[in-house]
Tab-separated table of C-alpha atoms in Angstrom:
chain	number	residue	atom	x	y	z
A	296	UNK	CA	-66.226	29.381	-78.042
A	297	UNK	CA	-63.093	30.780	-76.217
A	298	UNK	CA	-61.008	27.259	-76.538
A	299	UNK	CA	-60.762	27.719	-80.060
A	300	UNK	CA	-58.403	31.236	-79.343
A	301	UNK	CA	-56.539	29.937	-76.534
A	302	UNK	CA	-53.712	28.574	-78.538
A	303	UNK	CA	-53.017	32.015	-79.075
A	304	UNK	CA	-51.500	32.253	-75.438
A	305	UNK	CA	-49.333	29.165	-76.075
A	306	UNK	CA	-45.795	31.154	-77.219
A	307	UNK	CA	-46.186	33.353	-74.205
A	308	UNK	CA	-46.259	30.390	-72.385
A	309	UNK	CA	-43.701	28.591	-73.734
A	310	UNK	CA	-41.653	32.279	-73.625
A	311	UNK	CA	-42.119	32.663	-70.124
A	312	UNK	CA	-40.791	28.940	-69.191
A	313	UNK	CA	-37.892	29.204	-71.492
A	314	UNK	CA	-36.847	32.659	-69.078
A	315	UNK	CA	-37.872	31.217	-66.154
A	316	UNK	CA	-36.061	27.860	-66.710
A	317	UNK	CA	-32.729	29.856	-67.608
A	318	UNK	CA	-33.309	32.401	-64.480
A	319	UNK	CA	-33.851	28.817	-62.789
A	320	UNK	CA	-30.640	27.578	-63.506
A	321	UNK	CA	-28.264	30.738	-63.365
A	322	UNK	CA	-29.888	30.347	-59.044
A	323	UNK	CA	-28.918	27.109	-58.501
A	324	UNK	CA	-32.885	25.483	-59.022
A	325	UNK	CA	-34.505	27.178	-56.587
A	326	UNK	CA	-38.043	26.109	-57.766
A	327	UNK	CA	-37.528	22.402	-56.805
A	328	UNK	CA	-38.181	23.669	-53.223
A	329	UNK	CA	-41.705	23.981	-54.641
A	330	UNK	CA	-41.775	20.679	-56.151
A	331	UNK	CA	-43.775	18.142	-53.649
A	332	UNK	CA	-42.341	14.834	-54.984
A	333	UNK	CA	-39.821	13.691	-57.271
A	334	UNK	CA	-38.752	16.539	-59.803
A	335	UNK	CA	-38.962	14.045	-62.559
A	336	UNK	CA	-42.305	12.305	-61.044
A	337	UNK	CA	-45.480	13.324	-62.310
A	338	UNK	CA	-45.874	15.964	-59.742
A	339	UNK	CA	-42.262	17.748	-60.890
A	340	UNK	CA	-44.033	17.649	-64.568
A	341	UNK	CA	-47.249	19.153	-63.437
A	342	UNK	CA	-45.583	21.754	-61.274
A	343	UNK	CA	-42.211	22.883	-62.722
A	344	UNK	CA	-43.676	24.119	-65.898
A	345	UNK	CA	-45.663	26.890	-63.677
A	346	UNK	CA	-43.475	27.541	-61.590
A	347	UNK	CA	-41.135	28.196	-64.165
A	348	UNK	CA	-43.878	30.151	-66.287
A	349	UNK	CA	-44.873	32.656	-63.328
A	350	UNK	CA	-40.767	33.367	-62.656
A	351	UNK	CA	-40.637	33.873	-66.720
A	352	UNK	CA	-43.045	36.021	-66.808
A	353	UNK	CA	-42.010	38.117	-64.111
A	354	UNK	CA	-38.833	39.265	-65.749
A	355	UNK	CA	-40.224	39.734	-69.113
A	356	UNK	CA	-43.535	42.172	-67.875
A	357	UNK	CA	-39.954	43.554	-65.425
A	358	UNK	CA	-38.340	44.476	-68.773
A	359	UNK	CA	-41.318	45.840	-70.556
A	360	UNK	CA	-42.047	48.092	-67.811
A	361	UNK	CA	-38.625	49.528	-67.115
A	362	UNK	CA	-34.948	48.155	-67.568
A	363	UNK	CA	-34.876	49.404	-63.726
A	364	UNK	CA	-37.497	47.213	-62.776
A	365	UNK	CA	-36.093	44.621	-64.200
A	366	UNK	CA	-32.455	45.276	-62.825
A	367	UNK	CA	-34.195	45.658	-59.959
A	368	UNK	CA	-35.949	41.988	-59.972
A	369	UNK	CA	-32.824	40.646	-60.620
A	370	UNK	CA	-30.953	41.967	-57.775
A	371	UNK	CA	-33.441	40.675	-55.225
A	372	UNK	CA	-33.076	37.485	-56.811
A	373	UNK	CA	-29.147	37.453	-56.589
A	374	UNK	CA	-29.167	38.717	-53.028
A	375	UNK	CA	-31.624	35.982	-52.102
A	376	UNK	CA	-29.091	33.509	-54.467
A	377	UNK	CA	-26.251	34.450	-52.217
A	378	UNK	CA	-28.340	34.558	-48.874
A	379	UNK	CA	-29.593	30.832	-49.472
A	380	UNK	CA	-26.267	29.722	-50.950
A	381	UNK	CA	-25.985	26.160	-49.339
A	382	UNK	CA	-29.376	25.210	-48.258
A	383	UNK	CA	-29.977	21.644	-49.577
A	384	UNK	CA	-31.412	21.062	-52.952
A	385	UNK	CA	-33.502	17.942	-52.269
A	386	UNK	CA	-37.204	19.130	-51.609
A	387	UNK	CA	-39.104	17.785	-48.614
A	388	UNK	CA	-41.048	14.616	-49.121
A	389	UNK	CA	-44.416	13.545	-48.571
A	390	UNK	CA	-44.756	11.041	-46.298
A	391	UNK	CA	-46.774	7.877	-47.177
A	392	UNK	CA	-47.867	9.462	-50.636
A	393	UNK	CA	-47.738	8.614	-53.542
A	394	UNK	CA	-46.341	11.406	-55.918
A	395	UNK	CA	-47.211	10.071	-59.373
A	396	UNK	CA	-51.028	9.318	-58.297
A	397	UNK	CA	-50.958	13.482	-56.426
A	398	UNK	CA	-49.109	14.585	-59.461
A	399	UNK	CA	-52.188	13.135	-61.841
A	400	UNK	CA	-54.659	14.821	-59.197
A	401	UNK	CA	-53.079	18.060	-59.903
A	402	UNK	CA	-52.937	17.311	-64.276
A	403	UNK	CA	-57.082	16.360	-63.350
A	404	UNK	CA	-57.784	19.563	-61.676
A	405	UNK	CA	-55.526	22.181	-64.073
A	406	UNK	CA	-57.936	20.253	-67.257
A	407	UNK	CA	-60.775	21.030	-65.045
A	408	UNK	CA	-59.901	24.438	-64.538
A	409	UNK	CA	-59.130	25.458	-68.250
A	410	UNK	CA	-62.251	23.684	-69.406
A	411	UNK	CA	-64.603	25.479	-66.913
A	412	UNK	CA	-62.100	29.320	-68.172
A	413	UNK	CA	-62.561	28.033	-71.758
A	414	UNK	CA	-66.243	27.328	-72.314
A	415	UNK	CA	-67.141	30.874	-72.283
A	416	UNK	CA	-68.299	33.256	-75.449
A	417	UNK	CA	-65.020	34.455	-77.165
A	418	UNK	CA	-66.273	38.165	-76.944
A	419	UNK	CA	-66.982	40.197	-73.548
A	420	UNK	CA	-70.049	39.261	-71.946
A	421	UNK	CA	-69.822	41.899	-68.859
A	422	UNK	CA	-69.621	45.315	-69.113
A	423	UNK	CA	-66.559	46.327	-67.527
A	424	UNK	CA	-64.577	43.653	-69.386
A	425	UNK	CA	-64.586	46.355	-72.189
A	426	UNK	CA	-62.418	48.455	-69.730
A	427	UNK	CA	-59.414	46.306	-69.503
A	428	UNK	CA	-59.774	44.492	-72.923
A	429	UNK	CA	-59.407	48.080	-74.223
A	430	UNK	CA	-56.166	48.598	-72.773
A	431	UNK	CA	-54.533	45.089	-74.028
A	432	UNK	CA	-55.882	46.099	-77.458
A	433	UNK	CA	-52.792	49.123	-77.753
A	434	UNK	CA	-50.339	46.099	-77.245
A	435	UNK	CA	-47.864	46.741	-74.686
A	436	UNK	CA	-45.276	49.248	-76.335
A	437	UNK	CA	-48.080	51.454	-77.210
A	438	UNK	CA	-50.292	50.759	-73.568
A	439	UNK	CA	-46.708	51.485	-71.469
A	440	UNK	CA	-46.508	54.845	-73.985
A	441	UNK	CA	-50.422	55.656	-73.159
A	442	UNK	CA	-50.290	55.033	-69.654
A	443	UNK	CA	-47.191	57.705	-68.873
A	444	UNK	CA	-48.572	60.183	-71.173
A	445	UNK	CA	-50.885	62.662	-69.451
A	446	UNK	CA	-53.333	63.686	-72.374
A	447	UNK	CA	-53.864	59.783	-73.901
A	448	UNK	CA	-57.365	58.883	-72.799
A	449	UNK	CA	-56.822	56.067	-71.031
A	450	UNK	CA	-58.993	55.317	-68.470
A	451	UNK	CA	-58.692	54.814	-65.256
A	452	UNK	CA	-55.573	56.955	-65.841
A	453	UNK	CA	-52.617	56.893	-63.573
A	454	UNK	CA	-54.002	52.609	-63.572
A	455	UNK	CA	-51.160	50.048	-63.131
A	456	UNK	CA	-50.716	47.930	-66.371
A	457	UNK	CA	-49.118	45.046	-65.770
A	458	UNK	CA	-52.118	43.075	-66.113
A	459	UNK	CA	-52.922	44.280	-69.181
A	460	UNK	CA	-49.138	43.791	-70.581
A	461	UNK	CA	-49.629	40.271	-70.091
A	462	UNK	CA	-53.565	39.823	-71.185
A	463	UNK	CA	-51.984	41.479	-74.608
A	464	UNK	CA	-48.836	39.315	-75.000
A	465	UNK	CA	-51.169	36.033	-74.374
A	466	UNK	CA	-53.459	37.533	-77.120
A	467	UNK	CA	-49.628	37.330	-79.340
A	468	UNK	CA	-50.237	40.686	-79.553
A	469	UNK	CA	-53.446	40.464	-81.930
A	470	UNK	CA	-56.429	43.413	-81.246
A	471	UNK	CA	-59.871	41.281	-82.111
A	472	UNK	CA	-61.894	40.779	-79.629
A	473	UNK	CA	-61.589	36.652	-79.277
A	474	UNK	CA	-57.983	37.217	-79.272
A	475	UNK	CA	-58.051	39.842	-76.552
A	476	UNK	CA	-60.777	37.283	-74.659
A	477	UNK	CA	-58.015	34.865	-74.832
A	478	UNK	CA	-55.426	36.526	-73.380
A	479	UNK	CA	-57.623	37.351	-70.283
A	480	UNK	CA	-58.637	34.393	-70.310
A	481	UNK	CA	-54.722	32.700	-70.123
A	482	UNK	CA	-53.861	35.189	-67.269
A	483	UNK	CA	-56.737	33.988	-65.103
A	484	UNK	CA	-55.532	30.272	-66.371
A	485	UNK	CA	-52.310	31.195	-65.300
A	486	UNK	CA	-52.750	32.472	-61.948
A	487	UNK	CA	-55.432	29.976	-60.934
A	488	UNK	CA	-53.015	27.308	-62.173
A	489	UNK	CA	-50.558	28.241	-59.992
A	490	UNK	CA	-52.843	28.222	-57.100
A	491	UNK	CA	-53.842	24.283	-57.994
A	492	UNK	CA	-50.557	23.303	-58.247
A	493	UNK	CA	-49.361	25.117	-54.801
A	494	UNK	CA	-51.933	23.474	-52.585
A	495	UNK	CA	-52.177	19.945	-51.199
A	496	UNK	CA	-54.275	17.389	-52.650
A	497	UNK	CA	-57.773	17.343	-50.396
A	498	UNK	CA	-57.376	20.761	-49.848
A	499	UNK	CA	-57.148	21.559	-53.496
A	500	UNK	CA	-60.048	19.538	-53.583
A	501	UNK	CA	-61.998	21.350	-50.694
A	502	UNK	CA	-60.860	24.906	-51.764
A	503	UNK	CA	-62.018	24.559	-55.334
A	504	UNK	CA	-65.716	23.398	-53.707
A	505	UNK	CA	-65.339	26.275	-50.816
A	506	UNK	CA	-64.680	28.712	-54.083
A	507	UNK	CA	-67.627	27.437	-56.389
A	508	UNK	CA	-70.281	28.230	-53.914
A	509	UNK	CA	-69.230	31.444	-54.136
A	510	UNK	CA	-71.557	32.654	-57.607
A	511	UNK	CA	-69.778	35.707	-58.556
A	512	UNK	CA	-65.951	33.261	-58.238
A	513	UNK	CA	-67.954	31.838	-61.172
A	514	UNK	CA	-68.453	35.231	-62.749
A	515	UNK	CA	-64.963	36.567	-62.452
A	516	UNK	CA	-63.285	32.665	-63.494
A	517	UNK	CA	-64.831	33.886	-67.121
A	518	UNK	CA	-64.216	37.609	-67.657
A	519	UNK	CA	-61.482	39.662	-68.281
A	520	UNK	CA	-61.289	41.623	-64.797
A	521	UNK	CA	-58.609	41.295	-62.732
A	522	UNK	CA	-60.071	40.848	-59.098
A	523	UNK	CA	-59.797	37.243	-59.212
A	524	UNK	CA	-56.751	37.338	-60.312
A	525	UNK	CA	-55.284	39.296	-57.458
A	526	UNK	CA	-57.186	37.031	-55.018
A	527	UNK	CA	-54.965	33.942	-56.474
A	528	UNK	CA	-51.828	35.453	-56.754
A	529	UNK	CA	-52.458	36.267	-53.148
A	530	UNK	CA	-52.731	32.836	-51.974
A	531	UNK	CA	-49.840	32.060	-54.164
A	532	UNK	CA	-47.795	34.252	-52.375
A	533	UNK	CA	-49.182	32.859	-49.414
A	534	UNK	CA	-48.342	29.154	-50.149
A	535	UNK	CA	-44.859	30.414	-51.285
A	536	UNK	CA	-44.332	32.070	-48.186
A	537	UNK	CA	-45.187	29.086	-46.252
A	538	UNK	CA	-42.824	26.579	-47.623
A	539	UNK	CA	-40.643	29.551	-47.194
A	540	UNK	CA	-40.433	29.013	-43.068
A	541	UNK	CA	-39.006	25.675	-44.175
A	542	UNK	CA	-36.730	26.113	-47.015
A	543	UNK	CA	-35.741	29.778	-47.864
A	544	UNK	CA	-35.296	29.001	-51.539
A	545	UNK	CA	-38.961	29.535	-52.097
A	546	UNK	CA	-38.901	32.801	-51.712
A	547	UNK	CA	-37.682	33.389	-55.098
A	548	UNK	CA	-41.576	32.573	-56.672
A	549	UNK	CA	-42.846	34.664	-53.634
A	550	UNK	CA	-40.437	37.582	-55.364
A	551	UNK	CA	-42.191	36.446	-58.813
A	552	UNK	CA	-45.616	36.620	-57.552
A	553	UNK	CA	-45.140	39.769	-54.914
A	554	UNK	CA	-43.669	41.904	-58.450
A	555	UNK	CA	-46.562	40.437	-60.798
A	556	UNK	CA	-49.198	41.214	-57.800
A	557	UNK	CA	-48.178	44.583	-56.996
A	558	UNK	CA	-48.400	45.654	-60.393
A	559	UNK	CA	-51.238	44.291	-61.661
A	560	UNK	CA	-53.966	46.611	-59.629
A	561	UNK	CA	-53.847	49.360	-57.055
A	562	UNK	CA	-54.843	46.792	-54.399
A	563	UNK	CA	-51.756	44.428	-55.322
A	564	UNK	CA	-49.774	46.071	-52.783
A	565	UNK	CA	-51.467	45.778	-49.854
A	566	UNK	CA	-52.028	42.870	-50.286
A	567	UNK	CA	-48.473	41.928	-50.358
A	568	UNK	CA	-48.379	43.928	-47.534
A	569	UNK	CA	-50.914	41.919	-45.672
A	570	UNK	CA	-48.989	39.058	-46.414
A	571	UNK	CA	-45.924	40.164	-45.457
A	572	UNK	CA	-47.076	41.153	-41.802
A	573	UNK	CA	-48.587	37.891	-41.357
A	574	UNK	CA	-45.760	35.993	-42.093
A	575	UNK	CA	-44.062	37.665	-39.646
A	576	UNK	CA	-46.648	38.172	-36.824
A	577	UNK	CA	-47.668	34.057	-36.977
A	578	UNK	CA	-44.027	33.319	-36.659
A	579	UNK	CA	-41.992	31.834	-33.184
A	580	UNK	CA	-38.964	33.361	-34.928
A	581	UNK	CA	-40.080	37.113	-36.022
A	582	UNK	CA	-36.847	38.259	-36.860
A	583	UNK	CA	-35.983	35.710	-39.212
A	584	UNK	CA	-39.261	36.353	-41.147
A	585	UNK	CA	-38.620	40.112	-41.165
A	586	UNK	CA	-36.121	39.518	-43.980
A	587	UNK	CA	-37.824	37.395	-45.837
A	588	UNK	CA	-40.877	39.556	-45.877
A	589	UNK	CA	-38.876	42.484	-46.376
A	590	UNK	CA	-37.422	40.940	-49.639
A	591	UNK	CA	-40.655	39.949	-50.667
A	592	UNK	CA	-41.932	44.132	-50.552
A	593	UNK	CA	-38.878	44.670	-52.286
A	594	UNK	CA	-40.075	42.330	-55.648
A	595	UNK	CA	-43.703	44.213	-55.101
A	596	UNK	CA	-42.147	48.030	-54.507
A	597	UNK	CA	-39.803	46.583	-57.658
A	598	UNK	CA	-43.165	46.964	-59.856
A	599	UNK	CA	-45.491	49.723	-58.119
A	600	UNK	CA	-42.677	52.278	-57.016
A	601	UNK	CA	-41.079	51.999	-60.536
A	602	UNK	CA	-44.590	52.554	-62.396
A	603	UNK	CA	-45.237	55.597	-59.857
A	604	UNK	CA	-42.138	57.136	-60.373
A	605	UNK	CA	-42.696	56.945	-63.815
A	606	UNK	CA	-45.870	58.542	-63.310
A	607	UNK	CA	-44.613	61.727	-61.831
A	608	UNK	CA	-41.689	61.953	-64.021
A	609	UNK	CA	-43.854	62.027	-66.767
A	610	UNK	CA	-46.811	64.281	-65.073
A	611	UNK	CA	-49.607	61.855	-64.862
A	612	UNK	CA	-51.336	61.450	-62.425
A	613	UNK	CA	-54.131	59.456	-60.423
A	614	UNK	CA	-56.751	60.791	-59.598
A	615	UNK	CA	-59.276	58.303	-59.095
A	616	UNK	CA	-57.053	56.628	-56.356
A	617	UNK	CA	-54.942	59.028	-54.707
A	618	UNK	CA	-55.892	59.432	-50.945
A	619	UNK	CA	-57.746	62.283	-50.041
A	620	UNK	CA	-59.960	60.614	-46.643
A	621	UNK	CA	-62.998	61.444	-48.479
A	622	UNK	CA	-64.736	58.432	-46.895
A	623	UNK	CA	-64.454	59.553	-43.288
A	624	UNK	CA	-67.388	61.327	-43.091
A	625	UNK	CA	-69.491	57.840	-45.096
A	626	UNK	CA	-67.749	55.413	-42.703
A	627	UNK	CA	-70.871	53.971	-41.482
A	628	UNK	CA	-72.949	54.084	-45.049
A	629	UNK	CA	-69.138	52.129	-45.971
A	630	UNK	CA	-69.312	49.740	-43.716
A	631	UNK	CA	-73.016	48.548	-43.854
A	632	UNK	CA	-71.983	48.433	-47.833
A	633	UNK	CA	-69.309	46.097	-47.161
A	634	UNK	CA	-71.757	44.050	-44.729
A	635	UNK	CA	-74.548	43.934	-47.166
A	636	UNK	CA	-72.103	43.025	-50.297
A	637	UNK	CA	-71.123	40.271	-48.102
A	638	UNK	CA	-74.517	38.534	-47.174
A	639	UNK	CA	-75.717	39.283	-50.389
A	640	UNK	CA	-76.527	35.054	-51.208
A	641	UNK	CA	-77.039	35.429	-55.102
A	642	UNK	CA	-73.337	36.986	-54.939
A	643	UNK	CA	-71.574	34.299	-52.425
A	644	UNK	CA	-74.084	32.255	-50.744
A	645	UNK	CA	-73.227	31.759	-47.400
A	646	UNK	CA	-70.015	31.420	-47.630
A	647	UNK	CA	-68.723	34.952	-45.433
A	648	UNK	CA	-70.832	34.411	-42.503
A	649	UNK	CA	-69.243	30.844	-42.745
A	650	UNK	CA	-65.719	32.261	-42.791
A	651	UNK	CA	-66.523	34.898	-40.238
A	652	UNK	CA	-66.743	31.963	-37.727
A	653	UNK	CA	-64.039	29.680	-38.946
A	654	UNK	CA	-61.682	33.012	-39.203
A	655	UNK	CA	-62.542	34.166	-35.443
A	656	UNK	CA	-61.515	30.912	-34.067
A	657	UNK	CA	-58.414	30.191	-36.195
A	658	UNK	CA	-57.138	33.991	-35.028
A	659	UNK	CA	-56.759	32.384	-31.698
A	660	UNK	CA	-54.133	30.333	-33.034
A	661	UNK	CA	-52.288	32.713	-34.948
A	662	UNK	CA	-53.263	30.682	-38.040
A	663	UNK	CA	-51.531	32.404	-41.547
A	664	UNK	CA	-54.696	32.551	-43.006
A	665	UNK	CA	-56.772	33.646	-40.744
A	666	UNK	CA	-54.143	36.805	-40.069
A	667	UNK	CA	-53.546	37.556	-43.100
A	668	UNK	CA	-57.081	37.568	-43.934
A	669	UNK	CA	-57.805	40.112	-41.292
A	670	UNK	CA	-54.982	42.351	-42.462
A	671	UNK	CA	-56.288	42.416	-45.962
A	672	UNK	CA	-59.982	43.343	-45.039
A	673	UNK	CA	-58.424	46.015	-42.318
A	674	UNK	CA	-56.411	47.258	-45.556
A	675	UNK	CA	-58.332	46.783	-48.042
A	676	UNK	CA	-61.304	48.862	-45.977
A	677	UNK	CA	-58.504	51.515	-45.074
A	678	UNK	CA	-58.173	52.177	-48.882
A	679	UNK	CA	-61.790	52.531	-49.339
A	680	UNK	CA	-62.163	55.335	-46.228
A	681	UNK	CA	-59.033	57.372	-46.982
A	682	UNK	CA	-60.301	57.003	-51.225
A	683	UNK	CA	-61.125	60.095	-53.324
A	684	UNK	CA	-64.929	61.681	-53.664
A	685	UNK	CA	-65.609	58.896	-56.783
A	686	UNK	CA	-64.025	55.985	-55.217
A	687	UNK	CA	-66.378	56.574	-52.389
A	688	UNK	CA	-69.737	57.375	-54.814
A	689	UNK	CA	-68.835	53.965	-56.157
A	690	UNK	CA	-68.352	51.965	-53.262
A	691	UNK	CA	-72.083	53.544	-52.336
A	692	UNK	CA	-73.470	52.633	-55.912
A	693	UNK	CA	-72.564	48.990	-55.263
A	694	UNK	CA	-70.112	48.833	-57.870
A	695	UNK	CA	-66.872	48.116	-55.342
A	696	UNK	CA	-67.149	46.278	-52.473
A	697	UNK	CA	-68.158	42.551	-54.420
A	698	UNK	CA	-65.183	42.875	-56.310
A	699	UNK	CA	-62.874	43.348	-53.127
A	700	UNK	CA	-64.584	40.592	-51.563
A	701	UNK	CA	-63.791	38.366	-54.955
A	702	UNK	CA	-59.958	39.315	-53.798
A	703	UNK	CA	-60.517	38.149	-50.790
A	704	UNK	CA	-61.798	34.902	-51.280
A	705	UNK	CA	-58.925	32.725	-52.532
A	706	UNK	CA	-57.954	33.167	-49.260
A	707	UNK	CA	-60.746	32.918	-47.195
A	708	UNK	CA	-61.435	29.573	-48.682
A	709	UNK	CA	-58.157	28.403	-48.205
A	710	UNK	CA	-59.225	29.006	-44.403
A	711	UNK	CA	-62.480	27.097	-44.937
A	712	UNK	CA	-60.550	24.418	-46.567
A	713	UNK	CA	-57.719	23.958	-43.953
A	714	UNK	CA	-60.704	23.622	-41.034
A	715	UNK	CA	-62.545	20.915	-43.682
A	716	UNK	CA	-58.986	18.734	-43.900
A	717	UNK	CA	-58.436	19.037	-40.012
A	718	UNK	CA	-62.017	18.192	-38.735
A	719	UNK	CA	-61.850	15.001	-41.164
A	720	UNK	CA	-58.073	14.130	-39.697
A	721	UNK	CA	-59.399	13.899	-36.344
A	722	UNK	CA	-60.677	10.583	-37.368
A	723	UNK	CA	-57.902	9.131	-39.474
A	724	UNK	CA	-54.822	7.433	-37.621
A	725	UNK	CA	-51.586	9.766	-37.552
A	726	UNK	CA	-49.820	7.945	-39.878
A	727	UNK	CA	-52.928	8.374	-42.728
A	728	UNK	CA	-53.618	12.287	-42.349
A	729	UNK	CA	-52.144	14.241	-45.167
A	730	UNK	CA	-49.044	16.059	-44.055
A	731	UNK	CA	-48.761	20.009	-45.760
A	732	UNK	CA	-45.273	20.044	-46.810
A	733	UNK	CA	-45.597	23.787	-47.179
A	734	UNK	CA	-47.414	24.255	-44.102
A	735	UNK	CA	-45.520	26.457	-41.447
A	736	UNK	CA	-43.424	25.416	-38.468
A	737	UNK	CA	-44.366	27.120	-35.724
């Protein structure tokens, strides 16, 4: 079984805290913004580590990309240093909770989490898992030489590879196939991890149910593809940019997540994109959140505009996903695609038509979510219209629209789990309802 080759993602791990702790500290401690409870309390031990570990991480895939990238990354991070220089240092409490007893809720669900990743055959057990486990097996000086060089057949070529950077350094760099299963394995640990540790207790509770009726969550939770993965940095970036309206010192894991996002797939970006808008447009204060979301597309345009200017330079390029419109004459075949992909029940149940409903009514209050949802599926549908001949044929052959829909739900069950927590607070006296730290002031 996979758990017995997932120590092999430990010095990574341990790598990635050690930078992020030091990046930490040279900021001022930035992360305890993040940090519901106190940073010593159970919840500061459950939390800091990944926090730290996602911030790490960053820099280090920064540096393996391009020293520009990762001069880059650390000049948004100084800028937002010197812009935040001042704001208090003591993160918001919780009222009437107890942080020890939420801080062992999180610990319960991140065992839960790696047990469910971990009991899985150590070898690929779906057929595109081959695909990216192919790439992790050059190891990263040898993948980052691959992908610029026109003639190496890589495939898809032109692909962004920070994804498969880190799925190689949590293998430590070691080509069998449990090893490489491993690393996969750690990066979906990682960025579901972060996810757990970012949301509030019952709706951690009521997202991870909203998520598991989903059947192909399930799927992607234990294989090596990176759709999921996406989908949770998303809401990452989401929750980040939340606490964000509140304490501006957050925004240096939304820059962590936005670079890591953006350069994992093609669809990273707009996705941060998405975000971005919606943070502004679900705002009473617009202009303030124009900076911050323009900081945040600078730590995504830090990975993808670096990666595509190395691509030219180097005269590689990418086919498979450059824009050519060739969808606009399949819009409709497109869009009954998407709508069948997203009734199909042995793929996700019910759960779409469920969020179609809850999404239409939490538009009318602007809710983050809900908007940001939108502007992912209105993107995300964009890229498949304005695709290329093949990106199109695919879509068609049922072979693309699932796994965009797998983005998407982090997200959309975040939704589902915010109207689950508010219909049950109805009930509950004022002083009893769970209060969202990171939720945003409008």
């Amino acid at each position: 079984m996979l758990l017995l080759s997932l120590h092999l993602a430990l010095p990574l791990f341990l790598a990635s805290i050690l930078v992020g702790a030091l990046a930490d500290r040279l900021l001022g401690g930035p992360l305890a913004s993040l940090v519901q409870g106190p940073p010593r309390g159970a919840s500061g031990l459950v939390t800091r580590p990944i926090l730290l570990a996602i911030v790490g991480l960053s820099l280090l895939l920064a540096g393996l990309l391009h020293p520009l990238a990762a001069l880059a990354l650390v000049a948004l991070h100084a800028m937002l240093r010197r812009w935040t220089r001042g704001e208090g240092a003591a993160p918001a409490p919780i009222p009437h909770a107890d942080h020890d007893v939420r801080g062992g809720s999180r610990l319960v669900t991140l065992g839960a989490a790696v047990l469910a990743i971990a009991l899985r055959p150590d070898t690929p057990i779906y057929w595109d898992e081959h695909v990216w486990l192919a790439k992790a097996r050059l190891g990263p000086l040898a993948l980052r030489a691959a992908a610029l060089d026109p003639d190496a057949p890589i495939i898809p070529r032109g692909y962004p590879i920070l994804g498969s950077l880190a799925e190689s350094l949590f293998a430590s760099l070691q080509t069998d196939l449990p090893a490489l299963t491993a690393g996969a394995a750690a990066l979906v640990g990682l960025a579901l991890s972060l996810v757990i540790v970012l949301l509030t207790p019952r709706g951690r509770l009521a997202w991870s149910v909203a998520m598991l009726t989903m059947p192909l969550v399930w799927v992607h939770l234990r294989s090596a593809q990176l759709d999921l993965v996406v989908g949770l940095l998303a809401l990452a970036l989401l929750r980040t940019l939340d606490r964000a309206r509140t304490d501006r010192r957050a925004l240096h894991a939304s820059l962590a997540i936005a670079f890591v996002l953006a350069g994992t797939k093609d669809e990273g970006l707009a996705h941060v994109l998405a975000l971005a808008a919606a943070h502004v447009l679900t705002s009473s204060e617009p202009r303030a959140r124009l900076a911050e979301a323009s900081l945040v597309l600078g730590g995504a345009l830090a990975s993808f505009a670096t990666f595509h200017v190395l691509l030219a330079l180097h005269g590689v390029s990418n086919d498979d996903h450059n824009l050519s419109l060739a969808g606009l004459t399949q819009l409709g075949a497109i869009v009954l695609e998407l709508a069948r992909a997203a009734t199909d029940v042995a793929s996700f149940g019910f759960a779409w038509p469920i969020v179609l409903g809850l999404g239409t009514l939490a538009l009318a209050r602007r809710d983050a979510s809900a908007v940001t949802l939108l502007l992912q599926a209105l993107l995300l549908g964009a890229g498949l219209v304005a695709g290329t001949e093949q990106l199109v044929a695919f879509t068609l052959d049922g072979t693309v629209a699932a796994r965009l829909l797998v983005q998407l739900a982090p997200i959309a069950c975040w939704l589902v789990a915010c109207a689950i927590v508010q219909s049950l607070d109805r009930g509950r006296p004022s002083d009893e309802r769970e209060i969202d730290v990171n939720a945003p002031r409008l």
